[in-house]
Short mmCIF file of C-alpha atoms in Angstrom, two decimals:
data_model
loop_
_atom_site.label_atom_id
_atom_site.label_comp_id
_atom_site.label_asym_id
_atom_site.label_seq_id
_atom_site.Cartn_x
_atom_site.Cartn_y
_atom_site.Cartn_z
CA UNK A 1 29.99 32.70 109.95
CA UNK A 2 28.77 34.63 106.92
CA UNK A 3 27.20 37.17 109.26
CA UNK A 4 30.43 37.42 111.33
CA UNK A 5 32.58 37.93 108.22
CA UNK A 6 30.23 40.63 106.97
CA UNK A 7 30.33 42.36 110.35
CA UNK A 8 34.11 42.29 110.48
CA UNK A 9 34.34 43.74 106.96
CA UNK A 10 31.88 46.48 107.89
CA UNK A 11 33.86 47.26 111.04
CA UNK A 12 37.17 47.52 109.15
CA UNK A 13 35.63 49.75 106.49
CA UNK A 14 34.18 52.07 109.13
CA UNK A 15 37.50 52.21 111.01
CA UNK A 16 39.42 53.10 107.83
CA UNK A 17 36.91 55.83 107.02
CA UNK A 18 37.16 57.29 110.53
CA UNK A 19 41.00 57.18 110.35
CA UNK A 20 40.89 59.00 107.02
CA UNK A 21 38.67 61.68 108.50
CA UNK A 22 41.07 62.12 111.44
CA UNK A 23 44.28 62.40 109.29
CA UNK A 24 45.82 65.94 109.47
CA UNK A 25 45.48 68.16 106.43
CA UNK A 26 48.71 68.71 104.48
CA UNK A 27 50.61 71.86 105.61
CA UNK A 28 51.88 74.23 102.94
CA UNK A 29 55.59 75.10 103.39
CA UNK A 30 56.20 78.67 104.64
CA UNK A 31 58.81 80.65 102.73
CA UNK A 32 61.58 82.01 104.99
CA UNK A 33 61.45 85.75 105.70
CA UNK A 34 64.42 87.55 104.11
CA UNK A 35 65.66 90.42 106.29
CA UNK A 36 67.30 93.15 104.14
CA UNK A 37 70.88 94.05 104.97
CA UNK A 38 71.37 97.27 106.92
CA UNK A 39 74.50 99.42 107.17
CA UNK A 40 73.40 100.83 110.55
CA UNK A 41 75.87 100.23 113.35
CA UNK A 42 79.36 100.77 114.71
CA UNK A 43 82.35 99.40 112.79
CA UNK A 44 86.15 99.26 112.94
CA UNK A 45 88.80 98.07 110.54
CA UNK A 46 92.20 98.47 108.92
CA UNK A 47 93.56 99.76 105.62
CA UNK A 48 96.67 100.01 103.44
CA UNK A 49 97.32 102.36 100.56
CA UNK A 50 99.62 104.50 98.47
CA UNK A 51 99.95 108.29 98.32
CA UNK A 52 101.07 110.21 95.24
CA UNK A 53 100.75 113.44 93.31
CA UNK A 54 101.84 116.00 95.89
CA UNK A 55 102.60 119.45 94.44
CA UNK A 56 104.43 121.46 97.11
CA UNK A 57 106.30 124.30 95.37
CA UNK A 58 109.32 125.40 97.45
CA UNK A 59 109.82 129.15 97.26
CA UNK A 60 112.83 130.99 98.72
CA UNK A 61 112.31 134.41 100.36
CA UNK A 62 115.01 136.67 101.88
CA UNK A 63 112.83 138.68 102.62
CA UNK A 64 111.65 139.33 99.05
CA UNK A 65 110.78 136.40 96.84
CA UNK A 66 113.96 135.09 95.17
CA UNK A 67 112.50 132.21 93.17
CA UNK A 68 111.28 128.64 93.32
CA UNK A 69 113.75 125.93 94.29
CA UNK A 70 111.55 123.20 92.82
CA UNK A 71 108.48 121.11 93.52
CA UNK A 72 108.10 118.35 96.11
CA UNK A 73 105.92 115.59 94.64
CA UNK A 74 105.36 113.60 97.83
CA UNK A 75 104.60 109.89 97.48
CA UNK A 76 104.84 106.71 99.51
CA UNK A 77 103.03 103.95 101.37
CA UNK A 78 100.58 104.29 104.24
CA UNK A 79 98.55 102.06 106.50
CA UNK A 80 96.36 102.39 109.55
CA UNK A 81 93.09 101.87 111.39
CA UNK A 82 89.61 103.37 111.05
CA UNK A 83 86.40 103.34 113.10
CA UNK A 84 82.98 104.90 112.71
CA UNK A 85 79.21 104.70 112.85
CA UNK A 86 76.62 104.48 110.06
CA UNK A 87 72.88 105.08 110.12
CA UNK A 88 70.70 103.95 107.21
CA UNK A 89 67.22 105.21 106.34
CA UNK A 90 65.73 103.89 103.10
CA UNK A 91 68.72 103.80 100.73
CA UNK A 92 70.57 106.76 102.28
CA UNK A 93 73.46 106.09 104.64
CA UNK A 94 74.98 108.84 106.81
CA UNK A 95 77.77 108.47 109.31
CA UNK A 96 81.04 109.69 110.75
CA UNK A 97 84.49 108.13 110.58
CA UNK A 98 87.93 108.73 112.05
CA UNK A 99 91.19 107.14 110.98
CA UNK A 100 94.89 107.24 111.87
CA UNK A 101 97.65 106.41 109.38
CA UNK A 102 101.33 105.66 109.71
CA UNK A 103 103.04 106.88 106.54
CA UNK A 104 106.22 107.42 104.56
CA UNK A 105 105.00 110.11 102.19
CA UNK A 106 108.09 112.08 101.18
CA UNK A 107 110.19 113.65 98.45
CA UNK A 108 113.43 115.61 97.98
CA UNK A 109 114.18 118.36 95.47
CA UNK A 110 117.43 120.12 94.47
CA UNK A 111 117.66 123.42 92.62
CA UNK A 112 119.37 126.76 92.15
CA UNK A 113 117.83 130.11 93.13
CA UNK A 114 119.56 133.44 92.46
CA UNK A 115 122.74 131.57 91.59
CA UNK A 116 122.85 129.67 94.89
CA UNK A 117 122.19 125.92 95.31
CA UNK A 118 119.47 124.65 97.59
CA UNK A 119 117.83 121.43 98.75
CA UNK A 120 114.41 120.76 100.29
CA UNK A 121 112.88 117.63 101.79
CA UNK A 122 109.36 116.92 103.10
CA UNK A 123 108.34 113.80 105.04
CA UNK A 124 104.80 113.12 106.27
CA UNK A 125 105.30 110.54 109.02
CA UNK A 126 101.69 110.11 110.11
CA UNK A 127 98.29 111.71 109.63
CA UNK A 128 94.69 111.29 110.63
CA UNK A 129 91.23 112.46 109.61
CA UNK A 130 87.78 113.05 111.10
CA UNK A 131 85.06 113.02 108.42
CA UNK A 132 81.29 112.81 108.01
CA UNK A 133 80.13 110.43 105.28
CA UNK A 134 77.01 110.29 103.12
CA UNK A 135 76.21 107.54 100.65
CA UNK A 136 73.66 105.54 98.72
CA UNK A 137 73.16 101.84 99.48
CA UNK A 138 71.96 99.25 97.02
CA UNK A 139 71.54 96.25 99.32
CA UNK A 140 75.14 95.26 100.17
CA UNK A 141 76.80 97.86 97.93
CA UNK A 142 77.51 101.34 99.32
CA UNK A 143 78.88 104.26 97.33
CA UNK A 144 79.77 107.31 99.40
CA UNK A 145 81.40 110.73 99.56
CA UNK A 146 83.36 112.03 102.52
CA UNK A 147 85.31 115.07 103.66
CA UNK A 148 86.42 116.92 106.76
CA UNK A 149 89.37 117.58 109.05
CA UNK A 150 92.91 116.33 108.42
CA UNK A 151 95.94 116.62 110.67
CA UNK A 152 99.46 115.22 110.43
CA UNK A 153 103.11 115.43 111.38
CA UNK A 154 105.27 116.94 108.63
CA UNK A 155 109.06 117.01 108.85
CA UNK A 156 110.28 119.80 106.54
CA UNK A 157 114.01 120.47 106.00
CA UNK A 158 115.64 123.07 103.72
CA UNK A 159 119.18 124.22 103.04
CA UNK A 160 120.05 127.25 100.92
CA UNK A 161 123.16 129.35 100.45
CA UNK A 162 124.94 127.63 103.34
CA UNK A 163 122.02 128.00 105.78
CA UNK A 164 119.89 125.12 107.02
CA UNK A 165 116.50 125.31 108.69
CA UNK A 166 113.65 122.97 109.42
CA UNK A 167 110.16 122.58 110.85
CA UNK A 168 108.66 119.41 112.35
CA UNK A 169 105.20 119.96 113.78
CA UNK A 170 101.61 118.79 113.58
CA UNK A 171 99.70 120.68 110.90
CA UNK A 172 95.93 120.91 110.40
CA UNK A 173 94.22 120.90 107.01
CA UNK A 174 91.32 119.28 105.19
CA UNK A 175 90.48 116.19 103.17
CA UNK A 176 87.83 115.10 100.65
CA UNK A 177 87.20 111.85 98.84
CA UNK A 178 84.86 109.04 97.85
CA UNK A 179 84.64 105.28 98.07
CA UNK A 180 82.84 102.04 97.30
CA UNK A 181 82.16 99.40 99.97
CA UNK A 182 80.66 95.91 99.75
CA UNK A 183 79.40 93.77 102.64
CA UNK A 184 80.52 90.15 102.14
CA UNK A 185 78.61 89.04 105.24
CA UNK A 186 76.38 90.78 107.79
CA UNK A 187 79.53 91.76 109.70
CA UNK A 188 82.47 91.85 107.26
CA UNK A 189 82.90 94.37 104.43
CA UNK A 190 85.67 95.53 102.11
CA UNK A 191 86.25 98.92 100.50
CA UNK A 192 88.30 100.92 98.05
CA UNK A 193 88.62 104.64 98.80
CA UNK A 194 90.20 107.75 97.29
CA UNK A 195 91.29 110.74 99.39
CA UNK A 196 92.83 114.12 98.69
CA UNK A 197 94.63 115.60 101.71
CA UNK A 198 95.81 119.21 101.94
CA UNK A 199 97.63 120.72 104.95
CA UNK A 200 97.39 124.30 103.74
CA UNK A 201 100.29 126.74 103.41
CA UNK A 202 102.67 127.81 106.16
CA UNK A 203 106.04 129.53 106.59
CA UNK A 204 109.27 127.70 107.49
CA UNK A 205 111.77 130.23 108.86
CA UNK A 206 115.55 130.18 108.80
CA UNK A 207 118.21 132.60 110.06
CA UNK A 208 117.49 136.30 109.73
CA UNK A 209 114.91 137.02 107.06
CA UNK A 210 115.43 133.77 105.14
CA UNK A 211 112.27 131.69 104.91
CA UNK A 212 110.29 129.35 102.67
CA UNK A 213 106.65 128.59 102.03
CA UNK A 214 105.48 125.00 102.44
CA UNK A 215 102.17 123.66 101.10
CA UNK A 216 102.16 119.85 101.54
CA UNK A 217 99.38 117.83 99.93
CA UNK A 218 98.83 114.43 98.30
CA UNK A 219 96.32 112.05 96.75
CA UNK A 220 95.83 108.57 98.21
CA UNK A 221 94.12 105.32 97.23
CA UNK A 222 93.36 102.92 100.08
CA UNK A 223 92.05 99.36 100.38
CA UNK A 224 90.37 98.44 103.64
CA UNK A 225 88.26 95.94 105.56
CA UNK A 226 85.68 96.66 108.28
CA UNK A 227 83.90 94.63 110.94
CA UNK A 228 80.38 95.83 111.82
CA UNK A 229 79.34 95.14 115.40
#
């Protein structure tokens, strides 16, 4: 019995030792790989904003210059859609964007020129832009500059010395601005953007030799959201 007990004890000890040798070695946890955010890709979104600071001086000509009726300081609300594409290499982001805005950017001015009363009104009903963009990305923050083509419908009406004339057409000009965008998720981002829009100078003609020079422009601040596909 003593021999049997000793044999059993020896057998159990050997089995425990073999089991210890066969136990798997502890595995060190592997840190997850963090993929840096990239601005590369197509996106689309919406925006709202406010326009202000237009400085369209209304001059009366018949045919010589008679004087300035006043200054149209166009202002009003706007809102629309935008879409574009970004490509990021290192921290530099380049892309192109187009947008289309419905607007109520308008003003009216009254004045007297050469002893005769007059009234002018400008109303920008919609406009759009097509712009390249270049920026610098710091992870999910993007600061950028932009500029390019602008076009819009401008309804211009003027009355002077009993005569009324108007022009309502699509005009082409230019725009420049800058913005800051932040990506809340891999797909959703928000932005604040400033734009200056200028539609150049053109002539609005009335009866005979009566005409005026229009030069509509404005500044705009817009808040927007984008979805990156």
